Coordinates of C-alpha atoms in Angstrom, one line a residue:
X14 CA -24.0 103.1 -45.9
X15 CA -22.2 106.2 -45.3
X16 CA -21.6 108.1 -41.7
X17 CA -24.8 109.4 -40.3
X18 CA -27.2 107.9 -42.5
X19 CA -29.9 106.0 -41.0
X20 CA -30.5 102.2 -42.0
X21 CA -33.1 101.3 -44.5
X22 CA -33.7 100.1 -47.9
X23 CA -33.6 103.2 -50.8
X24 CA -36.3 104.1 -52.8
X25 CA -36.4 103.2 -56.5
X26 CA -34.0 105.2 -58.6
X27 CA -36.5 105.8 -61.5
X28 CA -39.4 108.0 -62.6
X29 CA -42.2 105.5 -61.3
X30 CA -43.8 105.1 -57.9
X31 CA -43.6 101.5 -56.8
X32 CA -46.2 99.0 -55.6
X33 CA -45.9 95.2 -54.9
X34 CA -47.9 92.3 -53.7
X35 CA -47.7 88.8 -53.4
X36 CA -49.0 86.1 -55.4
X37 CA -49.5 82.4 -54.2
X38 CA -51.6 80.6 -57.0
X39 CA -52.4 77.1 -55.7
X40 CA -51.9 76.4 -52.1
X41 CA -49.8 73.2 -52.2
X42 CA -46.1 73.1 -52.7
X43 CA -46.4 72.6 -56.3
X44 CA -48.0 76.0 -56.9
X45 CA -46.7 79.2 -57.9
X46 CA -45.4 82.0 -55.2
X47 CA -43.7 84.9 -55.9
X48 CA -43.5 88.7 -54.8
X49 CA -44.8 91.0 -57.8
X50 CA -43.2 94.4 -57.8
X51 CA -44.8 97.0 -60.4
X52 CA -45.2 100.4 -61.4
X53 CA -48.2 102.1 -59.6
X54 CA -50.4 104.9 -59.6
X55 CA -49.3 107.6 -57.0
X56 CA -52.6 107.1 -54.6
X57 CA -53.9 108.3 -51.0
X58 CA -55.3 105.8 -48.7
X59 CA -53.0 102.9 -50.2
X60 CA -51.9 99.9 -47.3
X61 CA -49.0 100.8 -45.3
X62 CA -45.5 99.4 -46.5
X63 CA -45.0 95.9 -45.9
X64 CA -42.7 94.6 -43.7
X65 CA -39.3 93.3 -45.0
X66 CA -39.2 90.0 -43.1
X67 CA -43.2 89.0 -43.8
X68 CA -43.0 86.1 -41.1
X69 CA -41.2 85.4 -38.0
X70 CA -40.1 82.0 -39.6
X71 CA -37.8 83.5 -41.9
X72 CA -35.7 84.8 -39.2
X73 CA -35.6 81.2 -37.9
X74 CA -34.4 79.9 -41.2
X75 CA -31.8 82.9 -41.5
X76 CA -30.2 81.9 -38.2
X77 CA -30.2 78.0 -39.0
X78 CA -28.9 79.0 -42.4
X79 CA -25.9 81.0 -41.2
X80 CA -25.3 78.4 -38.4
X81 CA -26.0 80.6 -35.6
X82 CA -27.3 79.4 -32.4
X83 CA -31.0 80.0 -32.8
X84 CA -31.8 80.6 -28.9
X85 CA -30.1 83.8 -29.0
X86 CA -29.5 85.0 -32.3
X87 CA -33.3 84.7 -33.3
X88 CA -34.3 87.6 -30.9
X89 CA -31.3 89.3 -32.0
X90 CA -32.2 89.0 -35.8
X91 CA -35.8 90.2 -34.9
X92 CA -34.7 93.0 -33.0
X93 CA -32.1 94.3 -35.6
X94 CA -34.2 93.7 -38.9
X95 CA -38.0 93.0 -37.6
X96 CA -39.0 96.4 -37.9
X97 CA -37.6 97.4 -41.5
X98 CA -40.1 97.9 -44.1
X99 CA -39.8 97.8 -48.1
X100 CA -40.5 101.3 -49.5
X101 CA -43.2 100.4 -51.9
X102 CA -46.8 101.0 -51.6
X103 CA -48.3 97.6 -50.6
X104 CA -51.6 96.6 -53.2
X105 CA -51.8 100.0 -55.0
X106 CA -53.0 99.8 -58.2
X107 CA -50.9 99.3 -61.2
X108 CA -50.5 102.4 -63.8
X109 CA -53.3 101.9 -66.0
X110 CA -53.0 101.9 -70.0
X111 CA -49.4 100.7 -70.6
X112 CA -47.5 97.3 -71.3
X113 CA -44.4 96.7 -69.5
X114 CA -41.3 94.6 -70.0
X115 CA -41.3 91.4 -67.2
X116 CA -38.7 90.2 -65.2
X117 CA -38.6 86.9 -63.4
X118 CA -36.3 87.1 -60.4
X119 CA -34.4 83.9 -58.7
X120 CA -33.1 84.4 -55.4
X121 CA -29.3 82.8 -54.0
X122 CA -29.2 79.9 -51.6
X123 CA -30.5 80.6 -48.2
X124 CA -32.5 83.7 -49.3
X125 CA -36.3 84.3 -49.9
X126 CA -38.6 86.5 -52.1
X127 CA -37.9 89.7 -50.5
X128 CA -34.3 89.6 -49.5
X129 CA -33.4 91.4 -52.9
X130 CA -36.1 94.2 -52.5
X131 CA -33.9 97.2 -53.4
X132 CA -33.0 95.4 -56.6
X133 CA -36.3 94.6 -57.5
X134 CA -38.1 97.9 -56.7
X135 CA -35.4 99.6 -58.5
X136 CA -36.3 97.8 -61.8
X137 CA -39.7 98.1 -61.2
X138 CA -39.1 101.9 -60.9
X139 CA -38.0 102.1 -64.4
X140 CA -40.7 100.6 -65.7
X141 CA -40.7 97.0 -65.2
X142 CA -42.9 94.4 -63.8
X143 CA -40.6 92.1 -61.5
X144 CA -41.6 88.7 -59.9
X145 CA -39.3 87.3 -57.3
X146 CA -39.9 83.7 -57.4
X147 CA -39.5 82.2 -53.7
X148 CA -38.3 78.7 -54.4
X149 CA -39.3 75.7 -52.4
X150 CA -36.4 73.3 -53.9
X151 CA -35.1 73.3 -49.8
X152 CA -32.6 76.0 -50.9
X153 CA -34.3 79.2 -49.4
X154 CA -33.7 79.8 -45.7
X155 CA -37.2 79.3 -45.3
X156 CA -40.6 78.9 -47.5
X157 CA -43.9 77.9 -46.8
X158 CA -47.2 76.4 -48.6
X159 CA -50.7 75.4 -47.2
X160 CA -52.1 72.2 -46.4
X161 CA -55.7 71.3 -45.9
X162 CA -56.7 70.5 -42.5
X163 CA -57.7 67.1 -40.9
X164 CA -61.2 65.8 -42.2
X165 CA -62.8 67.1 -38.6
X166 CA -61.6 70.8 -39.2
X167 CA -64.2 73.3 -41.1
X168 CA -64.5 72.8 -44.6
X169 CA -61.6 74.7 -46.8
X170 CA -59.5 75.0 -43.7
X171 CA -55.8 75.7 -44.6
X172 CA -53.2 75.6 -42.5
X173 CA -49.0 77.1 -43.1
X174 CA -46.5 74.1 -44.0
X175 CA -42.9 75.3 -43.5
X176 CA -39.9 74.2 -45.7
X177 CA -36.7 75.3 -44.6
X178 CA -33.1 74.9 -45.9
X179 CA -31.6 71.5 -46.7
X180 CA -27.9 70.9 -45.7
X181 CA -25.8 68.6 -47.2
X182 CA -25.9 65.3 -45.6
X183 CA -22.6 63.5 -44.4
X184 CA -21.1 62.0 -47.5
X185 CA -23.7 63.4 -49.9
X186 CA -22.2 64.8 -53.2
X187 CA -23.2 68.6 -53.6
X188 CA -23.3 68.3 -57.2
X189 CA -26.3 66.0 -57.1
X190 CA -28.3 68.3 -54.9
X191 CA -27.7 71.1 -56.5
X192 CA -28.2 69.9 -59.9
X193 CA -31.6 68.5 -58.6
X194 CA -32.5 71.9 -56.9
X195 CA -31.4 74.0 -60.0
X196 CA -33.8 72.2 -62.3
X197 CA -36.8 72.6 -59.7
X198 CA -36.1 76.3 -59.7
X199 CA -35.9 76.4 -63.3
X200 CA -39.6 74.8 -63.4
X201 CA -40.6 77.5 -60.7
X202 CA -39.5 80.4 -62.6
X203 CA -41.4 78.6 -65.7
X204 CA -44.3 78.3 -63.7
X205 CA -44.2 81.9 -62.5
X206 CA -44.1 82.9 -66.2
X207 CA -46.8 80.7 -67.6
X208 CA -49.1 82.0 -64.3
X209 CA -48.2 85.5 -65.5
X210 CA -49.0 85.1 -69.0
X211 CA -52.5 83.4 -67.9
X212 CA -53.3 86.5 -66.1
X213 CA -52.4 88.8 -68.9
X214 CA -54.6 87.4 -71.1
X215 CA -57.5 87.6 -68.5
X216 CA -57.8 84.4 -66.8
X217 CA -59.2 84.5 -63.3
X218 CA -56.4 82.7 -60.8
X219 CA -57.0 81.3 -57.2
X220 CA -55.9 83.9 -54.6
X221 CA -54.3 82.0 -51.8
X222 CA -53.3 84.7 -49.8
X223 CA -56.1 87.4 -50.7
X224 CA -53.7 90.4 -50.9
X225 CA -56.8 92.4 -52.0
X226 CA -54.7 93.3 -55.3
X227 CA -57.0 93.7 -58.4
X228 CA -55.3 90.8 -60.3
X229 CA -57.7 91.8 -63.3
X230 CA -55.6 95.0 -63.7
X231 CA -53.1 92.9 -64.8
X232 CA -54.6 92.0 -68.2
X233 CA -52.8 93.5 -71.4
X234 CA -50.2 95.1 -69.1
X235 CA -47.2 92.9 -69.7
X236 CA -45.5 92.8 -73.0
X237 CA -44.7 88.8 -73.3
X238 CA -42.1 89.7 -76.0
X239 CA -40.0 91.3 -73.6
X240 CA -39.2 88.9 -70.9
X241 CA -36.0 88.7 -69.0
X242 CA -34.6 86.2 -66.1
X243 CA -32.2 87.7 -63.4
X244 CA -30.8 86.0 -60.1
X245 CA -27.9 86.3 -57.7
X246 CA -25.8 83.6 -56.7
X247 CA -27.4 80.4 -57.3
X248 CA -30.0 82.3 -58.7
X249 CA -27.5 83.2 -61.3
X250 CA -27.4 79.7 -62.1
X251 CA -31.1 79.6 -62.2
X252 CA -31.4 82.2 -64.9
X253 CA -28.8 80.3 -66.9
X254 CA -30.5 77.2 -67.1
X255 CA -33.7 78.9 -67.6
X256 CA -32.5 80.7 -70.6
X257 CA -31.7 77.1 -72.0
X258 CA -35.0 75.4 -71.1
X259 CA -37.3 78.2 -72.1
X260 CA -36.9 80.3 -75.3
X261 CA -39.1 83.1 -73.6
X262 CA -36.6 84.3 -71.6
X263 CA -34.0 86.7 -73.1
X264 CA -31.5 88.2 -70.5
X265 CA -29.8 87.5 -67.0
X266 CA -27.9 89.7 -64.2
X267 CA -22.8 88.4 -53.6
X268 CA -24.2 89.4 -50.0
X269 CA -23.3 93.1 -50.9
X270 CA -26.2 92.5 -53.4
X271 CA -28.7 91.8 -51.2
X272 CA -30.8 93.9 -49.0
X273 CA -28.5 93.0 -46.2
X274 CA -26.1 95.8 -47.0
X275 CA -28.6 98.3 -46.6
X276 CA -30.0 97.0 -43.2
X277 CA -26.7 96.1 -41.2
X278 CA -24.8 98.9 -39.5
X279 CA -20.5 98.5 -39.8
X280 CA -20.5 96.7 -36.6
X281 CA -23.0 94.0 -37.3
X282 CA -21.8 93.6 -41.0
X283 CA -18.4 92.6 -39.7
X284 CA -19.9 90.0 -38.1
X285 CA -22.0 88.4 -40.6
X286 CA -20.2 89.4 -43.6
X287 CA -23.2 91.5 -45.4
X288 CA -21.3 94.4 -46.8
X289 CA -18.2 94.7 -49.0
X290 CA -16.0 97.7 -49.3
X291 CA -17.9 99.1 -52.0
X292 CA -21.0 101.5 -50.6
X293 CA -24.5 99.7 -50.6
X294 CA -25.9 102.6 -53.0
X295 CA -23.0 102.6 -55.5
X296 CA -23.0 98.9 -55.9
X297 CA -26.8 98.9 -56.3
X298 CA -26.5 102.0 -58.7
X299 CA -24.1 100.0 -60.9
X300 CA -26.3 96.7 -60.8
X301 CA -29.3 98.4 -61.8
X302 CA -27.8 100.6 -64.7
X303 CA -25.8 97.5 -65.9
X304 CA -28.9 95.5 -66.0
X305 CA -31.3 97.8 -67.3
X306 CA -28.7 98.4 -70.4
X307 CA -28.3 94.6 -70.6
X308 CA -32.1 94.1 -71.0
X309 CA -32.4 97.3 -73.2
X310 CA -29.7 95.5 -75.5
X311 CA -31.5 91.9 -75.5
X312 CA -34.9 92.6 -75.2
X313 CA -34.9 95.8 -77.7
X314 CA -36.6 98.2 -75.2
X315 CA -37.5 101.7 -76.4
X316 CA -36.2 103.4 -73.1
X317 CA -32.7 105.1 -73.5
X318 CA -31.1 102.6 -70.7
X319 CA -28.2 102.1 -73.5
X320 CA -26.6 104.9 -72.1
X321 CA -24.9 102.8 -69.5
X322 CA -23.8 100.3 -71.9
X323 CA -20.1 100.5 -71.0
X324 CA -21.1 98.8 -67.8
X325 CA -21.9 95.8 -69.4
X326 CA -18.6 95.2 -70.5
X327 CA -17.1 96.4 -67.2
X328 CA -15.9 99.8 -68.1
X329 CA -17.2 103.3 -67.5
X330 CA -16.9 103.3 -63.5
X331 CA -14.2 103.4 -61.1
X332 CA -15.9 100.6 -59.2
X333 CA -16.2 98.3 -62.1
X334 CA -13.4 95.8 -62.4
X335 CA -12.3 96.4 -66.5
X336 CA -13.5 94.1 -69.0
X337 CA -15.2 91.8 -66.2
X338 CA -19.0 92.5 -66.3
X339 CA -19.4 91.1 -62.7
X340 CA -22.7 92.8 -62.1
X341 CA -24.4 90.4 -64.3
X342 CA -22.3 87.3 -64.0
X343 CA -21.8 86.8 -60.3
X344 CA -22.9 83.1 -60.0

């Protein structure tokens, strides 16, 4: 972030305005939960931009994941990050009459579905549908589902049930825990793809969150022959395993790649190490272009994203390590 620039997430770099909505199909922990970013119609009267941190429980989870004193750090994190909004049109109508390639995005350890909004909306602005899954394997700093109330409660009453990050217990082998988690994560990515395939075919799904987005507008809008899976850090490992487990996936792309890089000033970033030496905008530009070129190569897209092919090989930019496609392989 350059000197004098205000903090905030950048808008998408592509030609499309971006909309987003949250999808929770089936209220249980086994259901699918993701944020969907998509190219939208520019219209007046759409709902305001969504908060970057949707609920205060995520701040509690972040403080706990970063081993910070929750008593003073939760109010501080709320103060610093609580007012940031994602530069998208909430529940805006999808661009009609077109089919878009689909990306399933898997977040890293200690993250949640909105923490990579900059990357996801950048991809959507270039003509992709991006489903950012929120994992419920206890690798997210916090997530939630719904439980039915007790028998005496009003019929159909649901209440939030929160699931927080699980640390390794003393003497526990990390591989055993992470291996179990990564396989659950892959199942959640596959479940999201299955759900989106159903939506694409015109099936109606339960709308637990009642976000007022017209799900029927997604019918026949996805090119399911062009499906990629992307992830960051532990999400990168999830993407690789997903490629092995489900042949419908074709492709895959550390805190400098999260939204924290855009939302923390120099002083705070030194305290919680959210930014590297590379400018956040430059890192996002390289990541987005390399990912687009990679997806172009493997999804046979008609767009001209191949003009950035050199980045996939770690070439063509002074800020890319030669012969090391780090933007796509940082696991």
